[in-house]
Each structure stands twice: as C-alpha cells, then as structure tokens.
Amino acid sequence: MAAAPAWHAGVGIPVRQVPVVLPALTGVQLTPGAITPDALRRAAGAVGTGYAQWRAAIREAPVVHTDATGWRVGGEPASLLVFEMDGATVYHLRARHRHQEVQEVLPADDDGGMVTDRGRRAAAQTFDRVDQQQCLAHILRSISEVGERKRGRARDFGEQLTTVLQDALALWHTPRATPMADFKVEAEALQTALSISGETVA
C-alpha cells in the first residue's frame, strides 16, 4: 500500500493504473479511490513523523535547491514545491506558490544558501538575507527575451552580460585538472567584468 502513492507521485504512474500494476507485483488488490485515504492515514503516523524530521533538516542544510511545478488536488490547480538537499528531497504541496509558502520550509533568516530559478518568490525582499545562486540558464533566457525588444546601445548591455555569464558557465564546467590558482584568477576576472557591467547599468 505504501508503494502505491510512491509509484504514482514518484514514478508517474497514473492513479488508475496503479491498481493494475500493484497486484501483478505484490498480489494486493485495491481500487484507485483507496490510494489517497491510505496515504493520508500513513502520513499521520510514522511517515508523517519522518517527513517532519526531513523538513526540519532543510533548515539546517548548507545548500538547498528549490523549485516548484504545477499540480492538482481534487481537480483544482495547486503547486508542488520541491526542496532538495544533500541526501534528501522534501515535497511541499500548497494551493499557491508565493514566498510565504517557501518560508514554511525555508525561513527568511536561513543561514545556508538557496539555489533557485529566476522566480519572483525567491527574489522577494523577504529573502534578501539569504545567500542565493540563481539559475544562469533562466537568467540567460530572460536576457535574450528582453534583448529581442531592444536596439542599439540598449541591446549592448544584454549581449555583454550574456558573454560574461556564458564564460562563467564554461569555466565552471572546465575539467578539474585545471590548477586551482588559475581557476581562481579567471573567476575573479569574470566577477570584475560582472561588477563593471552592473555599474554601467546603474
């Protein structure tokens, strides 16, 4: 029974197909309507206790990757928030995805780092005190989208910033055979270029 919701939520098997797979592997017979109530009963016991412990551990993790995806609860739109740390992933299901829901798991005074996309929830002033690493792929896409609507000097900044960020990605993916001293020098040069770009915009 515990495997049923795991196959649905974790593997992606549709709820209506789980009762077909489960008997073939375990001999347990059940209906699609029995899966959710059983999962809720388990969530109130040992599973719920384990979840609470992992969720609390998120606050202590040095680095947490977070993202969200669309979901449905009873046919109604919802958001599935994902928090991943070294060794565990915690899911947080809520009707909405705002910075308030993120704070339920990752507080605004968190001492660790948050790795996230370009979402406004993470960019909210609430998380100003949290070290963040924004997804460069999302940032590059945003720059490209804005650049398509710009002309002349207004477009130059986006192109220059794109070059710096792409160089930073290339450096990060450089084989670790590169001497650390050289890596540091190149990283500092890119940081300087990025700072100059920011001053130019200001």
Short mmCIF file of C-alpha atoms in Angstrom, two decimals:
data_model
loop_
_atom_site.label_atom_id
_atom_site.label_comp_id
_atom_site.label_asym_id
_atom_site.label_seq_id
_atom_site.Cartn_x
_atom_site.Cartn_y
_atom_site.Cartn_z
CA MET A 1 0.00 0.00 0.00
CA ALA A 2 2.85 2.37 0.77
CA ALA A 3 4.29 1.66 -2.68
CA ALA A 4 1.07 2.76 -4.42
CA PRO A 5 1.39 6.53 -3.84
CA ALA A 6 5.16 6.29 -4.36
CA TRP A 7 4.65 4.80 -7.80
CA HIS A 8 2.09 7.48 -8.62
CA ALA A 9 3.88 10.57 -7.25
CA GLY A 10 7.47 9.38 -7.61
CA VAL A 11 7.45 7.35 -10.81
CA GLY A 12 4.48 9.00 -12.54
CA ILE A 13 2.19 6.01 -12.98
CA PRO A 14 -1.40 7.33 -13.30
CA VAL A 15 -3.60 6.59 -10.26
CA ARG A 16 -5.99 4.48 -12.36
CA GLN A 17 -3.07 2.28 -13.49
CA VAL A 18 -1.57 1.66 -10.04
CA PRO A 19 -4.25 -0.97 -9.16
CA VAL A 20 -3.24 -2.81 -12.34
CA VAL A 21 0.48 -2.84 -11.51
CA LEU A 22 0.24 -3.49 -7.76
CA PRO A 23 -1.47 -6.93 -7.89
CA ALA A 24 0.97 -8.09 -10.55
CA LEU A 25 3.93 -7.34 -8.27
CA THR A 26 2.53 -7.89 -4.78
CA GLY A 27 -0.80 -9.66 -5.02
CA VAL A 28 -2.51 -6.76 -3.19
CA GLN A 29 -5.87 -5.79 -4.66
CA LEU A 30 -7.14 -2.21 -4.31
CA THR A 31 -9.19 0.45 -6.07
CA PRO A 32 -7.91 3.84 -7.23
CA GLY A 33 -10.06 5.50 -4.55
CA ALA A 34 -8.27 3.61 -1.77
CA ILE A 35 -4.81 5.02 -2.54
CA THR A 36 -5.21 8.58 -1.23
CA PRO A 37 -7.05 7.75 2.03
CA ASP A 38 -4.43 5.12 2.87
CA ALA A 39 -1.62 7.58 2.13
CA LEU A 40 -3.26 10.14 4.44
CA ARG A 41 -3.51 7.57 7.25
CA ARG A 42 0.17 6.76 6.85
CA ALA A 43 1.07 10.45 6.76
CA ALA A 44 -0.48 10.83 10.21
CA GLY A 45 1.83 8.14 11.62
CA ALA A 46 5.42 7.08 11.07
CA VAL A 47 5.57 8.51 7.55
CA GLY A 48 4.38 11.88 8.80
CA THR A 49 6.95 11.85 11.59
CA GLY A 50 9.73 11.05 9.13
CA TYR A 51 8.54 13.80 6.80
CA ALA A 52 8.57 16.33 9.63
CA GLN A 53 12.14 15.37 10.50
CA TRP A 54 13.37 15.74 6.92
CA ARG A 55 11.50 19.02 6.54
CA ALA A 56 13.15 20.36 9.70
CA ALA A 57 16.54 19.23 8.35
CA ILE A 58 16.09 21.53 5.35
CA ARG A 59 16.60 24.49 7.68
CA GLU A 60 19.98 23.11 8.75
CA ALA A 61 21.27 22.20 5.27
CA PRO A 62 24.19 24.31 3.98
CA VAL A 63 22.70 24.38 0.47
CA VAL A 64 19.10 23.83 -0.63
CA HIS A 65 17.89 23.61 -4.23
CA THR A 66 14.29 24.74 -4.59
CA ASP A 67 11.80 24.82 -7.42
CA ALA A 68 8.08 24.30 -8.00
CA THR A 69 5.79 22.75 -10.55
CA GLY A 70 2.09 22.77 -11.29
CA TRP A 71 -0.07 20.18 -9.53
CA ARG A 72 -3.71 19.34 -8.96
CA VAL A 73 -5.59 18.48 -5.79
CA GLY A 74 -9.13 17.24 -6.30
CA GLY A 75 -9.02 18.61 -9.82
CA GLU A 76 -8.08 22.10 -8.60
CA PRO A 77 -4.77 23.79 -9.53
CA ALA A 78 -2.06 23.65 -6.86
CA SER A 79 1.70 23.97 -6.55
CA LEU A 80 4.19 21.28 -5.64
CA LEU A 81 7.22 22.95 -4.05
CA VAL A 82 10.44 20.93 -4.10
CA PHE A 83 13.34 21.37 -1.67
CA GLU A 84 16.41 19.27 -2.31
CA MET A 85 19.43 18.97 -0.05
CA ASP A 86 22.30 16.51 0.04
CA GLY A 87 20.73 13.12 0.76
CA ALA A 88 17.01 14.01 0.69
CA THR A 89 14.25 15.74 -1.23
CA VAL A 90 11.22 17.25 0.53
CA TYR A 91 7.94 17.99 -1.27
CA HIS A 92 5.58 20.69 -0.02
CA LEU A 93 2.09 20.79 -1.55
CA ARG A 94 0.21 24.08 -1.34
CA ALA A 95 -2.69 25.80 -3.09
CA ARG A 96 -0.40 28.70 -4.07
CA HIS A 97 3.27 29.31 -4.70
CA ARG A 98 4.36 32.56 -3.08
CA HIS A 99 7.36 33.45 -0.95
CA GLN A 100 5.15 32.80 2.11
CA GLU A 101 4.80 29.14 1.15
CA VAL A 102 8.54 28.87 0.53
CA GLN A 103 9.18 30.27 4.02
CA GLU A 104 7.13 27.49 5.57
CA VAL A 105 10.08 25.21 4.77
CA LEU A 106 12.99 27.58 4.15
CA PRO A 107 12.88 30.58 6.54
CA ALA A 108 13.92 34.09 5.54
CA ASP A 109 16.70 34.05 8.15
CA ASP A 110 18.18 30.79 6.87
CA ASP A 111 21.97 30.63 7.27
CA GLY A 112 22.51 28.35 4.28
CA GLY A 113 22.37 29.01 0.56
CA MET A 114 19.36 28.75 -1.73
CA VAL A 115 19.81 27.61 -5.33
CA THR A 116 16.78 28.61 -7.35
CA ASP A 117 15.48 29.79 -10.72
CA ARG A 118 14.65 33.36 -11.70
CA GLY A 119 11.31 33.21 -9.86
CA ARG A 120 9.97 36.30 -8.10
CA ARG A 121 9.27 34.25 -4.96
CA ALA A 122 12.99 33.82 -4.40
CA ALA A 123 13.81 37.36 -5.48
CA ALA A 124 11.35 38.81 -2.98
CA GLN A 125 12.86 41.18 -0.41
CA THR A 126 11.95 38.59 2.20
CA PHE A 127 14.97 36.53 1.11
CA ASP A 128 17.43 39.42 0.84
CA ARG A 129 19.43 37.99 3.77
CA VAL A 130 19.64 34.50 2.28
CA ASP A 131 22.63 33.70 0.05
CA GLN A 132 21.24 32.79 -3.36
CA GLN A 133 22.52 31.22 -6.52
CA GLN A 134 20.17 31.97 -9.38
CA CYS A 135 19.93 29.56 -12.29
CA LEU A 136 22.06 31.06 -15.06
CA ALA A 137 20.07 29.26 -17.75
CA HIS A 138 16.92 31.09 -16.64
CA ILE A 139 18.77 34.41 -16.40
CA LEU A 140 20.24 33.99 -19.89
CA ARG A 141 16.79 33.24 -21.27
CA SER A 142 15.39 36.39 -19.63
CA ILE A 143 18.23 38.49 -21.08
CA SER A 144 17.57 37.02 -24.53
CA GLU A 145 13.84 37.74 -24.29
CA VAL A 146 14.45 41.37 -23.30
CA GLY A 147 17.23 41.81 -25.87
CA GLU A 148 14.90 40.86 -28.70
CA ARG A 149 12.90 44.02 -27.96
CA LYS A 150 15.93 46.34 -27.70
CA ARG A 151 18.02 48.17 -30.29
CA GLY A 152 21.40 49.92 -30.36
CA ARG A 153 23.16 50.66 -27.07
CA ALA A 154 20.17 49.38 -25.12
CA ARG A 155 20.91 45.95 -26.55
CA ASP A 156 24.67 46.09 -25.96
CA PHE A 157 24.43 45.55 -22.20
CA GLY A 158 22.44 42.34 -22.56
CA GLU A 159 24.88 40.98 -25.11
CA GLN A 160 27.90 41.83 -22.94
CA LEU A 161 26.29 40.31 -19.85
CA THR A 162 25.39 37.17 -21.81
CA THR A 163 29.03 36.77 -22.84
CA VAL A 164 30.27 37.10 -19.24
CA LEU A 165 27.72 34.63 -17.88
CA GLN A 166 28.40 32.10 -20.64
CA ASP A 167 32.14 32.40 -19.94
CA ALA A 168 31.39 31.77 -16.24
CA LEU A 169 29.43 28.63 -17.10
CA ALA A 170 32.23 27.42 -19.36
CA LEU A 171 34.76 28.00 -16.58
CA TRP A 172 32.63 26.08 -14.09
CA HIS A 173 32.49 23.10 -16.46
CA THR A 174 36.23 23.20 -17.05
CA PRO A 175 37.79 19.84 -16.13
CA ARG A 176 39.06 19.96 -12.57
CA ALA A 177 42.55 19.21 -13.89
CA THR A 178 42.83 22.99 -14.22
CA PRO A 179 45.12 24.31 -11.46
CA MET A 180 43.00 25.88 -8.69
CA ALA A 181 45.11 29.06 -8.76
CA ASP A 182 44.31 29.59 -12.46
CA PHE A 183 40.64 28.85 -11.83
CA LYS A 184 40.55 31.48 -9.08
CA VAL A 185 42.21 34.12 -11.25
CA GLU A 186 39.75 33.56 -14.09
CA ALA A 187 36.80 33.55 -11.69
CA GLU A 188 37.90 36.87 -10.18
CA ALA A 189 38.29 38.38 -13.65
CA LEU A 190 34.73 37.33 -14.52
CA GLN A 191 33.46 38.73 -11.23
CA THR A 192 35.13 42.06 -12.02
CA ALA A 193 33.59 42.09 -15.51
CA LEU A 194 30.20 41.36 -13.99
CA SER A 195 30.58 44.19 -11.47
CA ILE A 196 31.58 46.64 -14.20
CA SER A 197 28.50 45.60 -16.21
CA GLY A 198 26.32 46.30 -13.17
CA GLU A 199 27.86 49.76 -12.65
CA THR A 200 27.28 50.52 -16.31
CA VAL A 201 23.56 49.79 -15.91
CA ALA A 202 23.33 51.88 -12.72
#
